[in-house]
Amino acid sequence: MSDDYVYDEATGEWVPAGEASAPTAVPAGDGVEVRDAVGNLLADGDSVTLIKDLKVKGTSQTLKRGTVVKSIRLTGDEQEIDCRFDGIKGLVLRAEFVRKR
């Protein structure tokens, strides 16, 4: 008999290692709901509008309120969306600053 115990996050208890169940893996894109500033559910390919002027780090450019960003991609993080915009590579926006069109 082993004295090893494992913390089970689902139940919040320490259980013997032999009784611990294997964690179920969730695919990267599944199970994450990304919502915009007003609570609308976002999906890959949606168009969004900025609700606030945003300074872009690493450039002297500012994205103005009302700017439309097309064809967003979800990153797997519930607060970040990946998108393309003229002259800016690798632009990642926070979901709290956009509204679905």
Coordinates of N, CA, C and O in Angstrom, one line a residue:
M1 N 0.9 -1.2 0.0 CA 0.0 0.0 0.0 C 0.9 1.2 0.0 O 1.8 1.4 0.8
S2 N 0.6 2.1 -0.9 CA 1.4 3.4 -1.1 C 0.8 4.5 -0.2 O -0.4 4.5 0.0
D3 N 1.6 5.4 0.3 CA 1.2 6.5 1.0 C 1.1 7.8 0.2 O 1.0 8.9 0.7
D4 N 1.0 7.6 -1.1 CA 0.9 8.8 -2.0 C -0.5 9.3 -2.2 O -1.4 8.5 -2.3
Y5 N -0.7 10.6 -2.1 CA -2.0 11.2 -2.2 C -1.9 12.3 -3.3 O -0.9 12.9 -3.5
V6 N -3.0 12.4 -4.0 CA -3.1 13.4 -5.1 C -4.3 14.3 -4.8 O -5.4 13.8 -4.3
Y7 N -4.1 15.6 -5.0 CA -5.2 16.6 -4.8 C -6.2 16.6 -6.0 O -5.8 16.8 -7.1
D8 N -7.4 16.3 -5.7 CA -8.4 16.2 -6.8 C -9.1 17.6 -6.8 O -9.9 17.9 -5.9
E9 N -8.9 18.3 -7.9 CA -9.4 19.7 -8.0 C -11.0 19.7 -8.1 O -11.6 20.6 -7.8
A10 N -11.5 18.6 -8.7 CA -12.9 18.6 -8.9 C -13.7 18.5 -7.6 O -14.7 19.1 -7.4
T11 N -13.2 17.7 -6.6 CA -13.8 17.5 -5.4 C -13.2 18.4 -4.3 O -13.8 18.6 -3.2
G12 N -12.0 18.8 -4.5 CA -11.3 19.6 -3.4 C -10.8 18.8 -2.3 O -10.5 19.3 -1.2
E13 N -10.5 17.5 -2.5 CA -10.0 16.6 -1.5 C -8.8 15.9 -1.9 O -8.5 15.8 -3.1
W14 N -8.0 15.5 -0.9 CA -6.8 14.6 -1.2 C -7.3 13.2 -1.2 O -8.0 12.7 -0.3
V15 N -7.0 12.5 -2.3 CA -7.4 11.1 -2.5 C -6.1 10.3 -2.7 O -5.1 10.7 -3.2
P16 N -6.2 9.0 -2.3 CA -5.1 8.1 -2.6 C -4.8 8.1 -4.1 O -5.7 8.2 -5.0
A17 N -3.5 8.0 -4.5 CA -3.1 8.1 -5.9 C -3.8 7.0 -6.8 O -4.1 7.2 -7.9
G18 N -4.0 5.8 -6.3 CA -4.7 4.8 -7.0 C -6.1 5.1 -7.3 O -6.7 4.5 -8.3
E19 N -6.8 5.9 -6.5 CA -8.2 6.2 -6.7 C -8.4 7.5 -7.6 O -9.5 7.8 -8.0
A20 N -7.3 8.2 -7.9 CA -7.4 9.5 -8.6 C -7.8 9.2 -10.1 O -7.3 8.3 -10.7
S21 N -8.8 9.9 -10.5 CA -9.2 9.7 -11.9 C -8.4 10.6 -12.8 O -7.9 11.6 -12.5
A22 N -8.2 10.1 -14.1 CA -7.4 10.9 -15.0 C -8.2 12.1 -15.5 O -9.4 12.0 -15.7
P23 N -7.6 13.3 -15.5 CA -8.3 14.5 -16.0 C -8.7 14.4 -17.4 O -8.1 13.8 -18.2
T24 N -9.9 14.9 -17.7 CA -10.4 14.9 -19.0 C -9.9 16.2 -19.7 O -10.0 17.3 -19.2
A25 N -9.3 16.0 -20.9 CA -8.7 17.1 -21.6 C -9.8 17.8 -22.4 O -10.6 17.1 -23.1
V26 N -9.7 19.1 -22.4 CA -10.7 19.9 -23.2 C -9.9 20.4 -24.4 O -8.8 21.0 -24.2
P27 N -10.3 20.3 -25.7 CA -9.6 20.8 -26.8 C -9.5 22.3 -26.7 O -10.3 23.0 -26.1
A28 N -8.4 22.9 -27.3 CA -8.1 24.3 -27.1 C -9.2 25.2 -27.5 O -9.4 26.2 -26.8
G29 N -9.9 25.0 -28.5 CA -10.9 25.9 -29.0 C -12.3 25.7 -28.3 O -13.2 26.5 -28.4
D30 N -12.5 24.5 -27.8 CA -13.8 24.2 -27.3 C -14.0 24.6 -25.8 O -13.0 24.6 -25.0
G31 N -15.2 25.0 -25.4 CA -15.5 25.2 -24.0 C -15.2 26.7 -23.6 O -15.5 27.1 -22.5
V32 N -14.5 27.5 -24.5 CA -14.2 28.9 -24.1 C -15.2 29.8 -24.8 O -15.3 29.7 -26.0
E33 N -15.9 30.5 -24.0 CA -16.9 31.5 -24.6 C -16.3 32.9 -24.5 O -15.9 33.3 -23.4
V34 N -16.1 33.5 -25.7 CA -15.6 34.9 -25.7 C -16.8 35.8 -26.0 O -17.5 35.6 -26.9
R35 N -16.9 36.8 -25.1 CA -18.0 37.7 -25.2 C -17.5 39.1 -25.3 O -16.5 39.5 -24.7
D36 N -18.2 40.0 -26.1 CA -17.8 41.3 -26.3 C -18.2 42.2 -25.1 O -18.7 41.7 -24.1
A37 N -18.0 43.5 -25.2 CA -18.3 44.4 -24.1 C -19.8 44.4 -23.6 O -20.0 44.7 -22.5
V38 N -20.7 44.1 -24.5 CA -22.1 44.1 -24.1 C -22.7 42.7 -23.9 O -23.8 42.5 -23.7
G39 N -21.8 41.7 -24.0 CA -22.2 40.3 -23.7 C -22.6 39.4 -24.9 O -23.0 38.3 -24.7
N40 N -22.4 39.9 -26.1 CA -22.6 39.1 -27.3 C -21.6 38.0 -27.4 O -20.4 38.3 -27.3
L41 N -21.9 36.9 -27.8 CA -21.0 35.8 -28.0 C -20.3 36.0 -29.3 O -20.9 36.2 -30.4
L42 N -18.9 35.9 -29.3 CA -18.1 36.1 -30.5 C -17.7 34.7 -31.0 O -17.5 33.8 -30.3
A43 N -17.5 34.7 -32.4 CA -17.0 33.4 -33.0 C -16.0 33.8 -34.1 O -15.9 35.0 -34.5
D44 N -15.2 32.8 -34.5 CA -14.2 33.0 -35.6 C -14.9 33.6 -36.8 O -16.0 33.2 -37.2
G45 N -14.3 34.6 -37.4 CA -14.8 35.2 -38.6 C -15.8 36.4 -38.4 O -16.2 37.0 -39.4
D46 N -16.1 36.7 -37.2 CA -17.0 37.8 -36.9 C -16.3 39.1 -37.2 O -15.1 39.2 -37.2
S47 N -17.1 40.2 -37.4 CA -16.6 41.5 -37.5 C -17.0 42.3 -36.2 O -18.1 42.1 -35.7
V48 N -16.1 43.1 -35.7 CA -16.3 43.8 -34.5 C -16.0 45.3 -34.7 O -15.2 45.7 -35.6
T49 N -16.5 46.1 -33.8 CA -16.3 47.6 -33.8 C -15.6 47.9 -32.5 O -16.1 47.5 -31.5
L50 N -14.6 48.8 -32.6 CA -14.0 49.3 -31.3 C -14.9 50.2 -30.6 O -15.5 51.1 -31.3
I51 N -14.9 50.1 -29.3 CA -15.8 51.0 -28.5 C -15.0 52.1 -27.8 O -15.5 52.9 -27.1
K52 N -13.7 52.1 -28.0 CA -12.8 53.0 -27.3 C -11.5 53.2 -28.2 O -11.1 52.3 -28.9
D53 N -10.9 54.4 -28.1 CA -9.7 54.7 -28.8 C -8.6 53.8 -28.1 O -8.5 53.8 -26.9
L54 N -7.8 53.1 -28.9 CA -6.8 52.2 -28.4 C -5.4 52.6 -29.0 O -5.3 52.6 -30.2
K55 N -4.4 52.8 -28.1 CA -3.0 53.0 -28.6 C -2.4 51.6 -28.8 O -2.6 50.7 -28.0
V56 N -1.7 51.4 -29.9 CA -1.1 50.2 -30.3 C 0.3 50.2 -29.8 O 1.1 51.0 -30.2
K57 N 0.6 49.2 -28.9 CA 2.0 49.1 -28.4 C 3.0 48.8 -29.5 O 2.7 48.0 -30.4
G58 N 4.1 49.5 -29.4 CA 5.2 49.2 -30.4 C 5.0 50.1 -31.7 O 5.9 50.0 -32.5
T59 N 4.0 50.9 -31.8 CA 3.8 51.8 -32.9 C 3.3 53.1 -32.4 O 2.9 53.2 -31.2
S60 N 3.3 54.1 -33.2 CA 2.8 55.4 -32.9 C 1.3 55.5 -33.3 O 0.7 56.6 -33.2
Q61 N 0.7 54.4 -33.7 CA -0.6 54.4 -34.3 C -1.7 54.3 -33.2 O -1.5 53.5 -32.2
T62 N -2.8 54.9 -33.4 CA -4.0 54.8 -32.5 C -5.1 54.3 -33.3 O -5.4 54.9 -34.3
L63 N -5.8 53.3 -32.8 CA -7.1 52.8 -33.5 C -8.2 53.6 -32.8 O -8.4 53.6 -31.6
K64 N -9.0 54.3 -33.7 CA -10.1 55.1 -33.2 C -11.3 54.4 -32.9 O -11.6 53.3 -33.5
R65 N -12.1 54.9 -32.0 CA -13.4 54.4 -31.7 C -14.3 54.3 -33.0 O -14.3 55.2 -33.8
G66 N -15.0 53.2 -33.2 CA -15.8 53.0 -34.4 C -15.1 52.3 -35.5 O -15.7 52.0 -36.5
T67 N -13.8 52.0 -35.3 CA -13.1 51.3 -36.4 C -13.6 49.9 -36.5 O -13.8 49.2 -35.4
V68 N -13.8 49.4 -37.7 CA -14.3 48.0 -37.9 C -13.2 47.1 -38.2 O -12.3 47.4 -39.0
V69 N -13.1 46.0 -37.5 CA -12.1 45.0 -37.7 C -12.8 43.7 -38.1 O -13.8 43.2 -37.4
K70 N -12.5 43.2 -39.3 CA -13.1 42.1 -39.9 C -12.4 40.8 -39.7 O -11.2 40.8 -39.5
S71 N -13.1 39.7 -39.7 CA -12.5 38.3 -39.6 C -11.6 38.1 -38.4 O -10.4 37.9 -38.5
I72 N -12.2 38.2 -37.2 CA -11.4 38.0 -36.0 C -11.2 36.5 -35.9 O -11.9 35.6 -36.4
R73 N -10.2 36.1 -35.1 CA -10.0 34.7 -34.7 C -9.9 34.6 -33.2 O -9.2 35.4 -32.5
L74 N -10.5 33.6 -32.6 CA -10.4 33.4 -31.2 C -9.1 32.7 -30.8 O -8.6 31.8 -31.6
T75 N -8.5 33.1 -29.7 CA -7.2 32.6 -29.3 C -7.2 31.4 -28.3 O -6.2 30.8 -28.0
G76 N -8.4 31.1 -27.8 CA -8.5 30.1 -26.7 C -8.5 30.8 -25.3 O -8.9 30.2 -24.3
D77 N -8.2 32.1 -25.3 CA -8.3 32.9 -24.0 C -9.6 33.6 -24.1 O -10.0 34.2 -25.2
E78 N -10.4 33.6 -23.0 CA -11.7 34.3 -23.1 C -11.7 35.8 -23.2 O -12.7 36.4 -23.4
Q79 N -10.5 36.4 -23.0 CA -10.5 37.9 -23.1 C -9.7 38.4 -24.3 O -9.6 39.6 -24.5
E80 N -9.1 37.5 -25.1 CA -8.3 38.0 -26.2 C -8.8 37.5 -27.6 O -9.2 36.3 -27.7
I81 N -8.7 38.4 -28.6 CA -9.1 38.0 -29.9 C -7.9 38.4 -30.8 O -7.3 39.5 -30.6
D82 N -7.6 37.6 -31.8 CA -6.6 37.9 -32.8 C -7.2 38.4 -34.0 O -8.2 38.0 -34.5
C83 N -6.6 39.4 -34.6 CA -7.1 40.0 -35.8 C -6.0 40.7 -36.7 O -4.9 40.8 -36.3
R84 N -6.4 41.0 -37.9 CA -5.5 41.7 -38.8 C -6.1 43.1 -39.0 O -7.3 43.3 -39.1
F85 N -5.1 44.1 -39.1 CA -5.5 45.4 -39.4 C -4.4 46.0 -40.3 O -3.3 45.7 -40.2
D86 N -4.8 47.0 -41.2 CA -3.8 47.5 -42.1 C -2.6 48.1 -41.4 O -2.7 48.9 -40.5
G87 N -1.4 47.6 -41.8 CA -0.1 48.1 -41.2 C 0.2 47.5 -39.9 O 1.3 47.9 -39.3
I88 N -0.6 46.7 -39.2 CA -0.3 46.2 -37.9 C -0.3 44.7 -38.0 O -1.3 44.1 -38.2
K89 N 0.9 44.1 -37.7 CA 1.0 42.6 -37.7 C 0.8 42.1 -36.3 O 1.2 42.7 -35.3
G90 N 0.1 41.0 -36.2 CA -0.1 40.3 -34.9 C -0.9 41.1 -33.9 O -0.6 41.2 -32.7
L91 N -1.9 41.7 -34.3 CA -2.8 42.6 -33.5 C -3.7 41.7 -32.6 O -4.4 40.8 -33.1
V92 N -3.6 41.9 -31.3 CA -4.5 41.1 -30.4 C -5.2 42.2 -29.6 O -4.7 43.1 -29.0
L93 N -6.6 42.0 -29.6 CA -7.4 43.0 -28.9 C -8.1 42.3 -27.7 O -8.4 41.1 -27.7
R94 N -8.4 43.1 -26.7 CA -9.1 42.6 -25.6 C -10.6 42.6 -25.9 O -11.1 43.6 -26.5
A95 N -11.3 41.6 -25.6 CA -12.8 41.5 -25.9 C -13.6 42.6 -25.2 O -14.6 43.0 -25.7
E96 N -13.1 43.1 -24.1 CA -13.9 44.2 -23.4 C -13.9 45.5 -24.2 O -14.7 46.4 -23.8
F97 N -13.1 45.7 -25.2 CA -13.0 46.9 -26.0 C -13.7 46.8 -27.4 O -13.5 47.7 -28.2
V98 N -14.4 45.7 -27.6 CA -15.0 45.6 -28.9 C -16.5 45.2 -28.8 O -17.0 44.8 -27.7
R99 N -17.3 45.5 -29.8 CA -18.7 45.2 -29.9 C -19.0 44.5 -31.2 O -18.5 44.9 -32.3
K100 N -19.7 43.4 -31.2 CA -20.0 42.6 -32.4 C -20.9 43.5 -33.3 O -21.8 44.2 -32.9
R101 N -20.6 43.4 -34.6 CA -21.4 44.1 -35.7 C -22.6 43.3 -36.1 O -22.5 42.1 -36.2

